[in-house]
PDB file of C-alpha atoms and ligand atoms in Angstrom:
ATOM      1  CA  UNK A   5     135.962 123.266 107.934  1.00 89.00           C
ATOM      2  CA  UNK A   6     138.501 126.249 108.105  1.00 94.00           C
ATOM      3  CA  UNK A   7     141.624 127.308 106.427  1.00 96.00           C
ATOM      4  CA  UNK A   8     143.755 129.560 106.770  1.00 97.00           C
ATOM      5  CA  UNK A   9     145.142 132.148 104.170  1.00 98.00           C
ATOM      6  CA  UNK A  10     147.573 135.109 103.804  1.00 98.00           C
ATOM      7  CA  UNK A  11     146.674 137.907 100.966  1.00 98.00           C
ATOM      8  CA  UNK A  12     149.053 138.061  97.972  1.00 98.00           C
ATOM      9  CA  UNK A  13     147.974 140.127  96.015  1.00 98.00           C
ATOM     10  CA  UNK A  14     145.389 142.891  95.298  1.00 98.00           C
ATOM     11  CA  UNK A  15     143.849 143.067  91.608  1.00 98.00           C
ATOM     12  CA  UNK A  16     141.892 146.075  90.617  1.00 98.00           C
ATOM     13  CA  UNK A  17     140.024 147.079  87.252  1.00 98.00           C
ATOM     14  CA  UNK A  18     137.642 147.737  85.245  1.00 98.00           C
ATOM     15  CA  UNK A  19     135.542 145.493  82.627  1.00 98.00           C
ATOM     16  CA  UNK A  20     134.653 146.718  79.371  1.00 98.00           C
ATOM     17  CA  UNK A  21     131.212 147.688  78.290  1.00 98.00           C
ATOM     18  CA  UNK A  22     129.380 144.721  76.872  1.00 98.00           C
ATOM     19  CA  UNK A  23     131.296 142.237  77.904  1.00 98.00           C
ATOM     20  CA  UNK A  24     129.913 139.153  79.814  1.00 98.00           C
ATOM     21  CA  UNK A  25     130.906 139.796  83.421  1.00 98.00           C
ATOM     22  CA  UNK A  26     131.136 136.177  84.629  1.00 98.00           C
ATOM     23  CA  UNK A  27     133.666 135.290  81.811  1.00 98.00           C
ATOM     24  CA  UNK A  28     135.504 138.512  81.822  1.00 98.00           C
ATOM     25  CA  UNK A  29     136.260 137.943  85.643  1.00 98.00           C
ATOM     26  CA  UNK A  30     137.181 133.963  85.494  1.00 98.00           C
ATOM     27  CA  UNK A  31     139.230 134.992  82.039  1.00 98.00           C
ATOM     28  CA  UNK A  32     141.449 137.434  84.908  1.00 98.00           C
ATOM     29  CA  UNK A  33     141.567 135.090  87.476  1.00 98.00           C
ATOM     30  CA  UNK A  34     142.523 132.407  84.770  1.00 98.00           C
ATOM     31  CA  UNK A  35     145.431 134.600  82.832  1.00 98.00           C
ATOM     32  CA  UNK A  36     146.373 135.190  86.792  1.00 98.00           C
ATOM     33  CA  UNK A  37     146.476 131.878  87.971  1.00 98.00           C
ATOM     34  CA  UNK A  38     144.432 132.875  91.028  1.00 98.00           C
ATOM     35  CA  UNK A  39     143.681 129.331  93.198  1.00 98.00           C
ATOM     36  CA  UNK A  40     142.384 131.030  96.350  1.00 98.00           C
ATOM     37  CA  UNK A  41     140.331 134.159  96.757  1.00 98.00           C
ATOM     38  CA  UNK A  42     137.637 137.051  96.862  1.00 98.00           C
ATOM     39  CA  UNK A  43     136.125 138.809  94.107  1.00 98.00           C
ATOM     40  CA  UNK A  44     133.860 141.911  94.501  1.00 98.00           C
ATOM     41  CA  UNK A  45     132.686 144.768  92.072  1.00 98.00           C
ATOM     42  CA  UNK A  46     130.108 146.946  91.492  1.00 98.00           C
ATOM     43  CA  UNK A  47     128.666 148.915  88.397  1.00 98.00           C
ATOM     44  CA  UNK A  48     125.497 148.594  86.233  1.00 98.00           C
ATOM     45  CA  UNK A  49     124.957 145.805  83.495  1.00 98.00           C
ATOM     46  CA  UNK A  50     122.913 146.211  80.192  1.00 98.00           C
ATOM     47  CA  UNK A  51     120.898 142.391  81.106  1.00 98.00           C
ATOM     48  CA  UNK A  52     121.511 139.796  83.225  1.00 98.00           C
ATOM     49  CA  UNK A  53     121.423 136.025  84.497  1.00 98.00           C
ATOM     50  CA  UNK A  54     121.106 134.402  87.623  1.00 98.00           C
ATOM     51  CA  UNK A  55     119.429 131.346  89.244  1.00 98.00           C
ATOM     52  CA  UNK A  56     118.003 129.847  92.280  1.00 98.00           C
ATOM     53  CA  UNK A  57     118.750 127.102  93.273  1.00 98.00           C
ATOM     54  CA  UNK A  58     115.620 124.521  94.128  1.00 98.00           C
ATOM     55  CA  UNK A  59     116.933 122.708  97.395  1.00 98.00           C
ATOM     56  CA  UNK A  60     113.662 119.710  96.786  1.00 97.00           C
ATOM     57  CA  UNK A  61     115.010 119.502  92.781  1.00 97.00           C
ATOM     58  CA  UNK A  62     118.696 120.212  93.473  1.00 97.00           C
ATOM     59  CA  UNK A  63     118.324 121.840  90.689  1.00 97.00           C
ATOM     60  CA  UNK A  64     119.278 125.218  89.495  1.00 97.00           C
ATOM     61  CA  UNK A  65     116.442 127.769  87.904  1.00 98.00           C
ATOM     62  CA  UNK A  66     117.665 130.769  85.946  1.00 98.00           C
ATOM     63  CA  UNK A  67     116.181 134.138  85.816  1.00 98.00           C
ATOM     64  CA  UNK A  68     116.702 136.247  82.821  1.00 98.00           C
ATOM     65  CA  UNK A  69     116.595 140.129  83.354  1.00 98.00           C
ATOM     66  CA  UNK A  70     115.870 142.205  80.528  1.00 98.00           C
ATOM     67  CA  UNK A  71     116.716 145.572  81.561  1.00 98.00           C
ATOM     68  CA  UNK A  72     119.723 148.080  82.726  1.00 98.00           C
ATOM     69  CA  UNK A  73     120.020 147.412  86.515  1.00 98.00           C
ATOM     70  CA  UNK A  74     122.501 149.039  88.925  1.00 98.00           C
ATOM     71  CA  UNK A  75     125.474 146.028  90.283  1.00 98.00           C
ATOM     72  CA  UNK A  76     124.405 147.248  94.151  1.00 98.00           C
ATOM     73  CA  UNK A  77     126.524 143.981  95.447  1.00 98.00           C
ATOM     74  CA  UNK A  78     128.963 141.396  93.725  1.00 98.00           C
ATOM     75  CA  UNK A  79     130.821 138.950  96.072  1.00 98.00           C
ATOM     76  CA  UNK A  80     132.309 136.088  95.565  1.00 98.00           C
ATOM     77  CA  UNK A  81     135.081 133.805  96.121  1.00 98.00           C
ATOM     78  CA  UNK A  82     137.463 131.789  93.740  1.00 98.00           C
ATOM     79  CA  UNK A  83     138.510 128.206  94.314  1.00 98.00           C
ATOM     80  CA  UNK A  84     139.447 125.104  92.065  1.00 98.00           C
ATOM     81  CA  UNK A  85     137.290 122.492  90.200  1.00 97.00           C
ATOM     82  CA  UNK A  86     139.008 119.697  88.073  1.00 95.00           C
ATOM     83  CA  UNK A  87     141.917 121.218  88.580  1.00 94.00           C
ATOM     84  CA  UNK A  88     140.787 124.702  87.329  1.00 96.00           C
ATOM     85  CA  UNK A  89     140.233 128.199  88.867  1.00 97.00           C
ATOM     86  CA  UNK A  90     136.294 128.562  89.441  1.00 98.00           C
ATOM     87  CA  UNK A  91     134.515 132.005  90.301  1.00 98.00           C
ATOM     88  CA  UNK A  92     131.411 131.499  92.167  1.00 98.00           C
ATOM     89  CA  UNK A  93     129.665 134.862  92.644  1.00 98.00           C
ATOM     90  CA  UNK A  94     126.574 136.118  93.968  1.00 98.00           C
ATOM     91  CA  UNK A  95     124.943 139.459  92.740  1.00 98.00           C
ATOM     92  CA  UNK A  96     122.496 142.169  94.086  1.00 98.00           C
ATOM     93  CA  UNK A  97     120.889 143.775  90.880  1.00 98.00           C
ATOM     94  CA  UNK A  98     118.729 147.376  91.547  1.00 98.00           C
ATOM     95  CA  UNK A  99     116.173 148.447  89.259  1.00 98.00           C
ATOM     96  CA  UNK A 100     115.097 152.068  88.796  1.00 97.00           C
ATOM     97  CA  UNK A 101     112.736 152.260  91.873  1.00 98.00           C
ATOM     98  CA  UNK A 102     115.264 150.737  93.799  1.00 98.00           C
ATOM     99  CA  UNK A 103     114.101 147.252  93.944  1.00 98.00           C
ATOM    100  CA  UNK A 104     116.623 144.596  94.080  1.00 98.00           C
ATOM    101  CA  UNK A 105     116.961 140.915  92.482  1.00 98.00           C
ATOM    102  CA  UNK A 106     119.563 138.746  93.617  1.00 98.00           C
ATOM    103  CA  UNK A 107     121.091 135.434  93.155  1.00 98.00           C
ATOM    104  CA  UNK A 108     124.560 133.116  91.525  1.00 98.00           C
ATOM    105  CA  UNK A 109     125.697 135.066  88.808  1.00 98.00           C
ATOM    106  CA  UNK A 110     125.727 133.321  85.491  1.00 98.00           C
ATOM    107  CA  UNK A 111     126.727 133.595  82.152  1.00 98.00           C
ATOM    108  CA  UNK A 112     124.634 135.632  80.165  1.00 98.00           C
ATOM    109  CA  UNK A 113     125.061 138.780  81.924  1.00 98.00           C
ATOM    110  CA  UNK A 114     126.033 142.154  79.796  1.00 98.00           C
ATOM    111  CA  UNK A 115     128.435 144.902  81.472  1.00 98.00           C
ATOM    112  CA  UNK A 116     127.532 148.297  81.156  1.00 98.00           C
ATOM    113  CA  UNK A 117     130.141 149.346  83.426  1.00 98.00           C
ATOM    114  CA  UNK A 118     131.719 147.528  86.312  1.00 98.00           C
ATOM    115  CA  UNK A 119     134.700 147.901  88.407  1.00 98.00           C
ATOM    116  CA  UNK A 120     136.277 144.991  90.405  1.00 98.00           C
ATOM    117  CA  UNK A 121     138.808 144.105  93.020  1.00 98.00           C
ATOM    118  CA  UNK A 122     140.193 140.220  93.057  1.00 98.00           C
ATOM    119  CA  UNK A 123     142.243 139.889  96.475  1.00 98.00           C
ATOM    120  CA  UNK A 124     144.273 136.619  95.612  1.00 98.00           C
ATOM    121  CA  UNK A 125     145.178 134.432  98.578  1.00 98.00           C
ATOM    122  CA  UNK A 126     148.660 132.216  99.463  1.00 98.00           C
ATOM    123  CA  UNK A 127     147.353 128.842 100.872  1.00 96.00           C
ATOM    124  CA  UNK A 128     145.726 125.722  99.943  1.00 96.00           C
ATOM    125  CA  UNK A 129     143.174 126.284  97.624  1.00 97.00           C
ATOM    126  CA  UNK A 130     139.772 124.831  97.790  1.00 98.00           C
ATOM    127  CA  UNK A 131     138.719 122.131  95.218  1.00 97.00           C
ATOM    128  CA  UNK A 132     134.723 121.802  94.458  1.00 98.00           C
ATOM    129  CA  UNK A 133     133.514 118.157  94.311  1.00 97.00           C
ATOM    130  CA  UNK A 134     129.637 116.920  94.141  1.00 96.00           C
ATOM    131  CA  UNK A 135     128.272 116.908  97.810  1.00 96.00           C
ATOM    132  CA  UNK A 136     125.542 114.286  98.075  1.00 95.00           C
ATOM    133  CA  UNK A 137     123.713 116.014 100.524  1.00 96.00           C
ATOM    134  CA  UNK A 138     122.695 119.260  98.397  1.00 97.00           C
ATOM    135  CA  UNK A 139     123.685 118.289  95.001  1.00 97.00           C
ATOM    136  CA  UNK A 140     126.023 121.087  94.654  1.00 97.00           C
ATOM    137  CA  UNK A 141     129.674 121.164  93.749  1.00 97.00           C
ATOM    138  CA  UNK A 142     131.063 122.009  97.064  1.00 97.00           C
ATOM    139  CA  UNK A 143     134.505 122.143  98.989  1.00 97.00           C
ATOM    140  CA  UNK A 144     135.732 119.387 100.120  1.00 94.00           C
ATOM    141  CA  UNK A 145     138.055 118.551 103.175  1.00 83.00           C
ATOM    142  CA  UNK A 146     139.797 115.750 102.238  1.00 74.00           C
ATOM    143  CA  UNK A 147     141.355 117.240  99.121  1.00 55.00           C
TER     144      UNK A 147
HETATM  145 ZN1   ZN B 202     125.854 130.194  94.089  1.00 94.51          ZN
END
């Protein structure tokens, strides 16, 4: 599966402290209208939320981090599902000795500080529908 894009536009900013970081980037990429592309940042949050997800369960299991913990990596990538813009990010999250957690970002986790860059693309946008195989709300050719 492959597509094509061209970039649009570049976005660049900064999130304000204790804000929830998943909603605060869909909220831009919503007020945008952003159907196709790449989200990144990098900061520290106050807490934070993210899951595994159990390939045997197809289930998702979330983690909840109760401490200040450096944003080392945030990437992810913006498509459609039912009809509306969807971020699906991933995030590497340092703690003071320098150990990392990872895993999806969910809601739940509190900015400290954060700055972000949203490339938007021109092209067909992706939609997300249920995938059998892995349970997971994935792209889909034929749409
Ligand atoms: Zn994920």
């Amino acid at each position: 599966m492959l597509r094509t894009y061209d970039l649009e536009q570049v976005y660049q900013g900064r999130l304000e402290t204790d804000s929830d970081l998943l909603n605060e980037l869909t909220k831009i990429v919503e007020q945008q209208e952003i159907t196709a592309g790449k989200v990144s940042a990098i900061g520290a949050v106050k807490e934070a939320v993210i899951s595994y997800y159990d390939q045997q369960a197809q289930e998702y299991g979330e983690q909840m981090l109760n401490e200040s913990l450096e944003i080392v990596s945030l990437t992810g990538n913006i498509s459609l599902k039912d009809g509306s813009p969807i971020v699906h990010a991933h995030i590497a999250l340092a703690n003071e000795e320098g150990q990392v957690y990872g895993g999806h970002l969910e809601e739940g986790t509190t900015i400290f500080a954060c700055e972000y860059v949203i490339e938007e693309y021109s092209g067909q946008a992706w939609e997300r529908e249920f995938d059998s195989p892995t349970g997971l709300p994935l792209w889909q050719q034929d749409k």
